[in-house]
């Protein structure tokens, strides 16, 4: 069991809500920093270990700066994410650019920043060469297809649009070497929100094998292995968090068995985890607008799917607590809903909660990654504010809520002819 606790009391939240109306997301700085340190401690045996935080998980400059202070890099997949990372102070190889179906200008921007460019497809070599030239350091994203590692299921990589196939990968490196690349990385990512520890050890085995093969077949010494993101978090109180120390020591064993004897040490190991870093440390705080009693009982919130898509999109579980009622028995069954004209705009279905009343605050847990970031404006819903609960207990606005003016900003209200 992992207990789902909120670092703020009902009274504190009510005070915050006077200044910043609900809904809002609040991130816990201290917990994020502690978590980052925990991740780095677990992999301290790796020379040059880094987690390149996946910007898409939480694209907020203040959060990115905190992570930079904790020695993290970033993983970007688009031009805006690259520019946001630059603004947050990241540069050079602290930035990994893992994109797909990439436009030429994005390769150019990644090259300008000195980012590690991670190619998703062999057809991208030409686009990269034309837009930015051949960089000294190049990486490929590997998709193993049917080559499952060990006996652990790794999803259906064959169905994934990402990565260079098993038949293409050796040739891809040969081509880049012939074109003048001098330094090489290798990347994979074929899982998401994976809670099985062994999976990540098997991923390391698969990549280490390929690193050895690249040395033997093309005399290429890979210096950087990127295990991707996808480490899951325990959304449900009954889920078990991954054991990073177990994963790390399993990888270390393989490193000693496979990498060191081949003279490939030091090999830098990095990750691109987003969810693992900030996911558990963001809370969507909302207020009950109405309790509706129809064929079922509904708790109608002032937040909606535009603030958090995961339940509606994937049927994902997010824990819900009612501040001040944490210790009351969960005797009532509710659907917890938003206000979109979409029947899947539900944060929870048949959820057992204490008796919920109008104006109660409601906390939706584990919304620190892929929460705000996936927001949208459907039904004219405006995106919420993002707040930071700082180390010293104060609260800082790190992104204001959208206004109607923001919503209207891209529209043309007059009929002036368009001059092309
Ligand atoms: C989404 C993504 C990540 C981050 O995934 P998490 O589940 O947040 O760890 C990392 N790398 C790539 C290439 C991704 O697409």
Short mmCIF file of N, CA and C in Angstrom, two decimals, residues 159-225:
data_model
loop_
_atom_site.label_atom_id
_atom_site.label_comp_id
_atom_site.label_asym_id
_atom_site.label_seq_id
_atom_site.Cartn_x
_atom_site.Cartn_y
_atom_site.Cartn_z
N UNK A 159 4.09 -2.90 -33.42
CA UNK A 159 2.97 -2.02 -33.73
C UNK A 159 3.33 -0.55 -33.51
N UNK A 160 4.50 -0.30 -32.97
CA UNK A 160 4.86 1.09 -32.64
C UNK A 160 5.46 1.78 -33.86
N UNK A 161 5.14 3.07 -34.00
CA UNK A 161 5.65 3.81 -35.16
C UNK A 161 7.09 4.25 -34.96
N UNK A 162 7.62 4.01 -33.77
CA UNK A 162 8.92 4.58 -33.41
C UNK A 162 10.09 3.67 -33.74
N UNK A 163 11.19 4.30 -34.04
CA UNK A 163 12.48 3.62 -33.98
C UNK A 163 12.91 2.90 -35.23
N UNK A 164 14.21 2.56 -35.25
CA UNK A 164 14.88 1.88 -36.34
C UNK A 164 14.80 0.38 -36.06
N UNK A 165 14.48 -0.41 -37.07
CA UNK A 165 14.24 -1.84 -36.82
C UNK A 165 15.55 -2.62 -36.63
N UNK A 166 15.38 -3.85 -36.21
CA UNK A 166 16.51 -4.73 -35.97
C UNK A 166 17.34 -4.93 -37.25
N UNK A 167 16.65 -5.00 -38.39
CA UNK A 167 17.35 -5.20 -39.66
C UNK A 167 18.08 -3.95 -40.12
N UNK A 168 17.62 -2.80 -39.65
CA UNK A 168 18.20 -1.54 -40.16
C UNK A 168 19.30 -0.98 -39.28
N UNK A 169 19.33 -1.41 -38.01
CA UNK A 169 20.08 -0.63 -37.02
C UNK A 169 21.60 -0.63 -37.28
N UNK A 170 22.16 -1.77 -37.64
CA UNK A 170 23.61 -1.84 -37.85
C UNK A 170 24.00 -0.95 -39.04
N UNK A 171 23.22 -1.08 -40.09
CA UNK A 171 23.49 -0.29 -41.29
C UNK A 171 23.36 1.22 -40.99
N UNK A 172 22.40 1.56 -40.15
CA UNK A 172 22.20 2.97 -39.81
C UNK A 172 23.48 3.57 -39.20
N UNK A 173 24.10 2.82 -38.30
CA UNK A 173 25.35 3.31 -37.69
C UNK A 173 26.48 3.36 -38.71
N UNK A 174 26.54 2.33 -39.57
CA UNK A 174 27.57 2.30 -40.62
C UNK A 174 27.49 3.55 -41.48
N UNK A 175 26.26 3.89 -41.87
CA UNK A 175 26.06 5.06 -42.72
C UNK A 175 26.55 6.32 -42.01
N UNK A 176 26.16 6.47 -40.75
CA UNK A 176 26.53 7.69 -40.03
C UNK A 176 28.05 7.75 -39.82
N UNK A 177 28.66 6.61 -39.62
CA UNK A 177 30.12 6.59 -39.45
C UNK A 177 30.78 7.01 -40.77
N UNK A 178 30.28 6.46 -41.87
CA UNK A 178 30.84 6.79 -43.17
C UNK A 178 30.66 8.28 -43.48
N UNK A 179 29.57 8.86 -42.95
CA UNK A 179 29.31 10.27 -43.21
C UNK A 179 30.12 11.18 -42.28
N UNK A 180 30.83 10.59 -41.36
CA UNK A 180 31.73 11.40 -40.54
C UNK A 180 31.37 11.54 -39.08
N UNK A 181 30.27 10.90 -38.62
CA UNK A 181 29.97 10.96 -37.18
C UNK A 181 31.10 10.28 -36.41
N UNK A 182 31.44 10.85 -35.26
CA UNK A 182 32.58 10.32 -34.50
C UNK A 182 32.17 9.67 -33.18
N UNK A 183 31.05 10.11 -32.66
CA UNK A 183 30.62 9.62 -31.34
C UNK A 183 29.20 9.09 -31.47
N UNK A 184 28.89 8.05 -30.67
CA UNK A 184 27.63 7.35 -30.91
C UNK A 184 26.85 7.08 -29.62
N UNK A 185 25.54 7.25 -29.74
CA UNK A 185 24.63 6.89 -28.65
C UNK A 185 23.61 5.89 -29.17
N UNK A 186 22.92 5.25 -28.26
CA UNK A 186 21.90 4.26 -28.62
C UNK A 186 20.73 4.43 -27.66
N UNK A 187 19.53 4.43 -28.21
CA UNK A 187 18.34 4.74 -27.40
C UNK A 187 17.24 3.72 -27.68
N UNK A 188 16.41 3.48 -26.70
CA UNK A 188 15.18 2.75 -26.96
C UNK A 188 14.10 3.24 -26.01
N UNK A 189 12.86 3.03 -26.38
CA UNK A 189 11.74 3.32 -25.47
C UNK A 189 10.53 2.60 -26.03
N UNK A 190 10.18 1.50 -25.42
CA UNK A 190 9.02 0.74 -25.92
C UNK A 190 8.02 0.42 -24.82
N UNK A 191 8.09 1.16 -23.73
CA UNK A 191 7.10 0.92 -22.67
C UNK A 191 6.67 2.26 -22.09
N UNK A 192 5.53 2.26 -21.45
CA UNK A 192 5.05 3.47 -20.80
C UNK A 192 4.37 3.08 -19.49
N UNK A 193 4.62 3.85 -18.47
CA UNK A 193 4.05 3.59 -17.14
C UNK A 193 4.24 2.13 -16.73
N UNK A 194 5.43 1.63 -16.92
CA UNK A 194 5.75 0.23 -16.61
C UNK A 194 6.18 0.14 -15.14
N UNK A 195 5.52 -0.78 -14.42
CA UNK A 195 5.84 -0.92 -12.99
C UNK A 195 6.66 -2.17 -12.69
N UNK A 196 6.93 -2.96 -13.72
CA UNK A 196 7.67 -4.20 -13.52
C UNK A 196 9.18 -3.89 -13.53
N UNK A 197 9.83 -4.07 -12.39
CA UNK A 197 11.26 -3.75 -12.27
C UNK A 197 12.10 -4.47 -13.32
N UNK A 198 11.80 -5.75 -13.49
CA UNK A 198 12.65 -6.60 -14.35
C UNK A 198 12.68 -6.10 -15.79
N UNK A 199 11.58 -5.49 -16.19
CA UNK A 199 11.51 -5.01 -17.56
C UNK A 199 12.71 -4.12 -17.90
N UNK A 200 13.07 -3.24 -16.96
CA UNK A 200 14.12 -2.28 -17.26
C UNK A 200 15.50 -2.93 -17.28
N UNK A 201 15.65 -3.98 -16.50
CA UNK A 201 16.92 -4.73 -16.54
C UNK A 201 17.03 -5.44 -17.89
N UNK A 202 15.89 -5.97 -18.36
CA UNK A 202 15.91 -6.65 -19.66
C UNK A 202 16.16 -5.66 -20.80
N UNK A 203 15.68 -4.44 -20.63
CA UNK A 203 15.97 -3.41 -21.64
C UNK A 203 17.47 -3.14 -21.69
N UNK A 204 18.09 -3.08 -20.53
CA UNK A 204 19.54 -2.87 -20.48
C UNK A 204 20.26 -4.03 -21.17
N UNK A 205 19.79 -5.24 -20.92
CA UNK A 205 20.43 -6.41 -21.54
C UNK A 205 20.36 -6.28 -23.08
N UNK A 206 19.18 -5.91 -23.55
CA UNK A 206 18.99 -5.78 -24.99
C UNK A 206 19.92 -4.72 -25.58
N UNK A 207 20.02 -3.58 -24.91
CA UNK A 207 20.86 -2.50 -25.45
C UNK A 207 22.34 -2.83 -25.32
N UNK A 208 22.72 -3.43 -24.20
CA UNK A 208 24.14 -3.80 -24.03
C UNK A 208 24.56 -4.78 -25.13
N UNK A 209 23.67 -5.72 -25.43
CA UNK A 209 23.95 -6.70 -26.50
C UNK A 209 24.24 -5.99 -27.82
N UNK A 210 23.41 -5.01 -28.09
CA UNK A 210 23.56 -4.26 -29.33
C UNK A 210 24.84 -3.42 -29.32
N UNK A 211 25.17 -2.88 -28.18
CA UNK A 211 26.41 -2.10 -28.06
C UNK A 211 27.61 -3.00 -28.40
N UNK A 212 27.57 -4.23 -27.90
CA UNK A 212 28.68 -5.17 -28.16
C UNK A 212 28.70 -5.52 -29.66
N UNK A 213 27.52 -5.73 -30.20
CA UNK A 213 27.43 -6.07 -31.63
C UNK A 213 27.97 -4.95 -32.51
N UNK A 214 27.66 -3.73 -32.13
CA UNK A 214 28.14 -2.58 -32.92
C UNK A 214 29.66 -2.48 -32.88
N UNK A 215 30.23 -2.88 -31.77
CA UNK A 215 31.69 -2.87 -31.68
C UNK A 215 32.26 -3.97 -32.57
N UNK A 216 31.66 -5.16 -32.43
CA UNK A 216 32.20 -6.30 -33.17
C UNK A 216 32.01 -6.17 -34.67
N UNK A 217 30.84 -5.66 -35.09
CA UNK A 217 30.54 -5.65 -36.52
C UNK A 217 30.96 -4.38 -37.24
N UNK A 218 31.00 -3.26 -36.55
CA UNK A 218 31.38 -2.01 -37.26
C UNK A 218 32.46 -1.23 -36.55
N UNK A 219 33.06 -1.83 -35.55
CA UNK A 219 34.10 -1.13 -34.80
C UNK A 219 33.62 0.24 -34.30
N UNK A 220 32.40 0.27 -33.85
CA UNK A 220 31.84 1.50 -33.29
C UNK A 220 31.76 1.35 -31.79
N UNK A 221 32.34 2.33 -31.10
CA UNK A 221 32.28 2.29 -29.63
C UNK A 221 31.17 3.24 -29.18
N UNK A 222 30.05 2.65 -28.80
CA UNK A 222 28.94 3.46 -28.31
C UNK A 222 29.33 4.02 -26.94
N UNK A 223 29.15 5.32 -26.74
CA UNK A 223 29.55 5.92 -25.46
C UNK A 223 28.35 6.24 -24.56
N UNK A 224 27.16 6.12 -25.13
CA UNK A 224 25.98 6.59 -24.41
C UNK A 224 24.80 5.69 -24.69
N UNK A 225 24.22 5.12 -23.64
CA UNK A 225 23.03 4.30 -23.82
C UNK A 225 21.87 4.98 -23.09
#
